Amino acid sequence: MADVLHFDIEEALDNFLNVFWEKGYKATTTKELARIAGISESSLFHTFRNKRDIYVSSLKRYNDKRKLWIERMENNASALEGIKEYWRTIGKLAADPTKTRGCMITNATIEVTDDPEFLEYLQSVHIRYDTQFKQELDRAVALGELSEDADTTALAQFLACSLQGLRLLARVSPSEEKVNNILNMTMSTVYRFAK
């Protein structure tokens, strides 16, 4: 077993993330996580308090890796084009039959809402989705791309909900045609308010 001092937390979190993403929280054991990291379970718990702590750290790492998509959306000169590009990226993943794990946040939302601490973290992530979409929709209004009477709060909530539904669908029925239909309908809903 590797000495805990030589335990690479960043690398381990990437590995933990993949195991949790593949198997879910409940089916993953701390023994398995320790084996993947090449350390004993006691060494694992010197770094993390418990399995929940490891899982939340993995979810945060997963979420951090997705920030690039958000940054691309926010950095686009056109808010509407940024939103469209974001959805194209998600659509490409959702239609790929080799990527059927879906979204780790969506999977976690389905699996562990009976745990108050998990629920609090997941609620904060979903609120962030709403907020990020609303910021971009508000920017579209400010840029004159969307009508001022567009309900950006409702549209943001619709986009966030559609996003989770699309990623869930990808787990069981990845289909380019279906994904394109959903993307087109989603964008047409937003563009109904375009100037």
CSV table of C-alpha atoms in Angstrom, one decimal:
chain,number,residue,atom,x,y,z
A,1,MET,CA,0.0,0.0,0.0
A,2,ALA,CA,1.2,3.5,-0.8
A,3,ASP,CA,2.1,5.7,2.1
A,4,VAL,CA,-0.6,8.3,2.9
A,5,LEU,CA,2.0,11.0,2.5
A,6,HIS,CA,2.4,10.0,-1.2
A,7,PHE,CA,-1.3,10.0,-1.7
A,8,ASP,CA,-2.1,12.3,-4.7
A,9,ILE,CA,-5.5,13.7,-3.7
A,10,GLU,CA,-6.1,15.4,-7.1
A,11,GLU,CA,-5.5,12.2,-9.0
A,12,ALA,CA,-7.5,10.2,-6.5
A,13,LEU,CA,-10.5,12.5,-6.8
A,14,ASP,CA,-10.5,12.0,-10.5
A,15,ASN,CA,-10.5,8.3,-10.0
A,16,PHE,CA,-13.2,8.5,-7.2
A,17,LEU,CA,-15.3,10.7,-9.5
A,18,ASN,CA,-15.3,8.1,-12.2
A,19,VAL,CA,-16.2,5.3,-9.9
A,20,PHE,CA,-19.1,7.2,-8.3
A,21,TRP,CA,-20.2,8.4,-11.8
A,22,GLU,CA,-20.3,4.8,-13.0
A,23,LYS,CA,-21.7,3.0,-10.0
A,24,GLY,CA,-23.4,5.7,-7.9
A,25,TYR,CA,-23.0,6.6,-4.3
A,26,LYS,CA,-24.7,3.6,-2.6
A,27,ALA,CA,-23.0,0.9,-4.6
A,28,THR,CA,-19.5,2.3,-4.2
A,29,THR,CA,-17.6,1.1,-1.1
A,30,THR,CA,-14.8,2.8,0.9
A,31,LYS,CA,-12.8,-0.3,0.5
A,32,GLU,CA,-13.0,0.1,-3.3
A,33,LEU,CA,-12.1,3.8,-3.1
A,34,ALA,CA,-9.0,3.0,-0.9
A,35,ARG,CA,-7.9,0.3,-3.3
A,36,ILE,CA,-8.2,2.7,-6.3
A,37,ALA,CA,-6.1,5.3,-4.4
A,38,GLY,CA,-3.6,2.6,-3.4
A,39,ILE,CA,-3.9,3.3,0.3
A,40,SER,CA,-5.6,1.7,3.3
A,41,GLU,CA,-9.1,2.7,4.4
A,42,SER,CA,-7.7,4.3,7.6
A,43,SER,CA,-5.4,6.4,5.4
A,44,LEU,CA,-8.4,7.4,3.3
A,45,PHE,CA,-10.2,8.6,6.4
A,46,HIS,CA,-7.2,10.6,7.5
A,47,THR,CA,-7.9,12.7,4.4
A,48,PHE,CA,-11.7,12.5,4.2
A,49,ARG,CA,-14.0,12.2,7.1
A,50,ASN,CA,-16.3,9.6,5.5
A,51,LYS,CA,-17.7,8.3,2.3
A,52,ARG,CA,-20.2,11.3,2.0
A,53,ASP,CA,-17.2,13.7,2.2
A,54,ILE,CA,-15.4,11.8,-0.6
A,55,TYR,CA,-18.6,11.9,-2.7
A,56,VAL,CA,-19.3,15.6,-2.2
A,57,SER,CA,-15.6,16.3,-3.1
A,58,SER,CA,-16.0,14.2,-6.2
A,59,LEU,CA,-19.2,16.0,-7.2
A,60,LYS,CA,-17.5,19.4,-6.7
A,61,ARG,CA,-14.6,18.3,-8.8
A,62,TYR,CA,-17.0,17.1,-11.5
A,63,ASN,CA,-18.8,20.5,-11.4
A,64,ASP,CA,-15.5,22.4,-11.5
A,65,LYS,CA,-14.6,20.5,-14.7
A,66,ARG,CA,-17.8,21.7,-16.3
A,67,LYS,CA,-17.0,25.4,-15.7
A,68,LEU,CA,-15.3,25.7,-19.0
A,69,TRP,CA,-18.6,25.3,-20.8
A,70,ILE,CA,-20.1,28.0,-18.7
A,71,GLU,CA,-17.1,30.3,-19.3
A,72,ARG,CA,-17.5,29.8,-23.1
A,73,MET,CA,-21.1,30.7,-22.8
A,74,GLU,CA,-20.4,33.8,-20.8
A,75,ASN,CA,-17.5,34.9,-23.0
A,76,ASN,CA,-19.4,34.8,-26.2
A,77,ALA,CA,-20.1,38.3,-27.6
A,78,SER,CA,-23.7,37.2,-28.2
A,79,ALA,CA,-25.5,36.0,-25.2
A,80,LEU,CA,-28.0,33.9,-27.3
A,81,GLU,CA,-25.1,32.4,-29.4
A,82,GLY,CA,-23.4,31.6,-26.1
A,83,ILE,CA,-26.5,29.7,-24.9
A,84,LYS,CA,-26.8,27.9,-28.2
A,85,GLU,CA,-23.2,26.9,-28.2
A,86,TYR,CA,-23.5,25.6,-24.6
A,87,TRP,CA,-26.5,23.5,-25.6
A,88,ARG,CA,-24.7,22.1,-28.7
A,89,THR,CA,-21.9,20.9,-26.4
A,90,ILE,CA,-24.4,19.2,-24.1
A,91,GLY,CA,-26.3,17.8,-27.1
A,92,LYS,CA,-23.2,16.3,-28.5
A,93,LEU,CA,-22.5,14.4,-25.2
A,94,ALA,CA,-26.2,13.4,-24.8
A,95,ALA,CA,-26.3,11.8,-28.3
A,96,ASP,CA,-23.0,9.9,-28.0
A,97,PRO,CA,-23.8,6.2,-27.4
A,98,THR,CA,-20.3,5.7,-25.8
A,99,LYS,CA,-21.1,8.3,-23.0
A,100,THR,CA,-24.2,6.9,-21.3
A,101,ARG,CA,-23.3,7.8,-17.7
A,102,GLY,CA,-25.4,11.0,-18.0
A,103,CYS,CA,-24.7,13.9,-15.7
A,104,MET,CA,-23.2,13.1,-12.4
A,105,ILE,CA,-25.2,15.9,-10.7
A,106,THR,CA,-28.4,14.6,-12.2
A,107,ASN,CA,-27.6,11.0,-11.1
A,108,ALA,CA,-26.8,12.2,-7.6
A,109,THR,CA,-30.1,14.2,-7.5
A,110,ILE,CA,-32.0,11.0,-8.3
A,111,GLU,CA,-30.0,8.8,-5.9
A,112,VAL,CA,-29.4,10.6,-2.7
A,113,THR,CA,-32.1,13.2,-2.0
A,114,ASP,CA,-32.9,11.4,1.3
A,115,ASP,CA,-29.7,12.8,2.8
A,116,PRO,CA,-30.1,16.4,4.0
A,117,GLU,CA,-26.4,17.4,3.5
A,118,PHE,CA,-26.4,16.0,0.0
A,119,LEU,CA,-29.7,17.7,-0.7
A,120,GLU,CA,-28.4,21.0,0.4
A,121,TYR,CA,-25.3,20.8,-1.8
A,122,LEU,CA,-27.4,19.6,-4.8
A,123,GLN,CA,-29.9,22.4,-4.3
A,124,SER,CA,-27.1,24.9,-4.4
A,125,VAL,CA,-25.8,23.4,-7.7
A,126,HIS,CA,-29.3,23.5,-9.3
A,127,ILE,CA,-29.8,27.1,-8.1
A,128,ARG,CA,-26.4,27.9,-9.8
A,129,TYR,CA,-27.7,26.5,-13.1
A,130,ASP,CA,-30.8,28.7,-12.9
A,131,THR,CA,-28.6,31.7,-12.0
A,132,GLN,CA,-26.1,31.2,-14.8
A,133,PHE,CA,-28.8,30.8,-17.4
A,134,LYS,CA,-30.7,33.9,-16.0
A,135,GLN,CA,-27.5,36.0,-16.2
A,136,GLU,CA,-27.1,35.1,-19.8
A,137,LEU,CA,-30.7,35.7,-20.7
A,138,ASP,CA,-30.6,39.1,-18.9
A,139,ARG,CA,-27.5,39.9,-20.9
A,140,ALA,CA,-29.4,39.0,-24.0
A,141,VAL,CA,-32.1,41.5,-23.0
A,142,ALA,CA,-29.4,44.1,-22.3
A,143,LEU,CA,-27.8,43.5,-25.7
A,144,GLY,CA,-31.2,43.8,-27.4
A,145,GLU,CA,-31.2,40.2,-28.5
A,146,LEU,CA,-34.3,39.3,-26.4
A,147,SER,CA,-37.4,41.3,-25.8
A,148,GLU,CA,-37.6,43.2,-22.6
A,149,ASP,CA,-40.9,41.5,-21.7
A,150,ALA,CA,-39.1,38.0,-21.8
A,151,ASP,CA,-39.5,36.3,-18.4
A,152,THR,CA,-35.8,35.5,-17.9
A,153,THR,CA,-36.4,33.8,-14.6
A,154,ALA,CA,-38.9,31.3,-16.1
A,155,LEU,CA,-36.8,30.8,-19.2
A,156,ALA,CA,-33.7,30.1,-17.0
A,157,GLN,CA,-35.7,27.6,-15.0
A,158,PHE,CA,-36.9,25.9,-18.2
A,159,LEU,CA,-33.4,25.7,-19.6
A,160,ALA,CA,-32.0,24.2,-16.3
A,161,CYS,CA,-34.8,21.6,-16.1
A,162,SER,CA,-34.4,20.7,-19.8
A,163,LEU,CA,-30.7,20.3,-19.3
A,164,GLN,CA,-31.2,17.8,-16.5
A,165,GLY,CA,-33.9,15.9,-18.5
A,166,LEU,CA,-31.6,15.7,-21.6
A,167,ARG,CA,-28.7,14.4,-19.5
A,168,LEU,CA,-31.0,11.8,-17.9
A,169,LEU,CA,-32.3,10.7,-21.3
A,170,ALA,CA,-28.7,10.2,-22.4
A,171,ARG,CA,-28.3,7.4,-19.9
A,172,VAL,CA,-31.0,5.2,-21.4
A,173,SER,CA,-31.8,6.4,-24.9
A,174,PRO,CA,-28.9,8.3,-26.6
A,175,SER,CA,-30.2,9.2,-30.0
A,176,GLU,CA,-29.0,12.0,-32.3
A,177,GLU,CA,-32.4,12.6,-33.8
A,178,LYS,CA,-34.1,12.8,-30.4
A,179,VAL,CA,-31.4,15.0,-29.0
A,180,ASN,CA,-31.7,17.4,-32.0
A,181,ASN,CA,-35.4,17.5,-31.6
A,182,ILE,CA,-35.1,18.5,-27.9
A,183,LEU,CA,-32.3,21.1,-28.7
A,184,ASN,CA,-34.4,22.6,-31.5
A,185,MET,CA,-37.5,22.8,-29.3
A,186,THR,CA,-35.5,24.3,-26.4
A,187,MET,CA,-33.9,26.9,-28.6
A,188,SER,CA,-37.1,27.8,-30.4
A,189,THR,CA,-38.7,28.4,-26.9
A,190,VAL,CA,-35.9,30.9,-26.1
A,191,TYR,CA,-36.0,32.5,-29.6
A,192,ARG,CA,-39.7,33.1,-29.4
A,193,PHE,CA,-38.7,36.2,-27.3
A,194,ALA,CA,-35.9,37.2,-29.7
A,195,LYS,CA,-36.1,40.7,-31.3
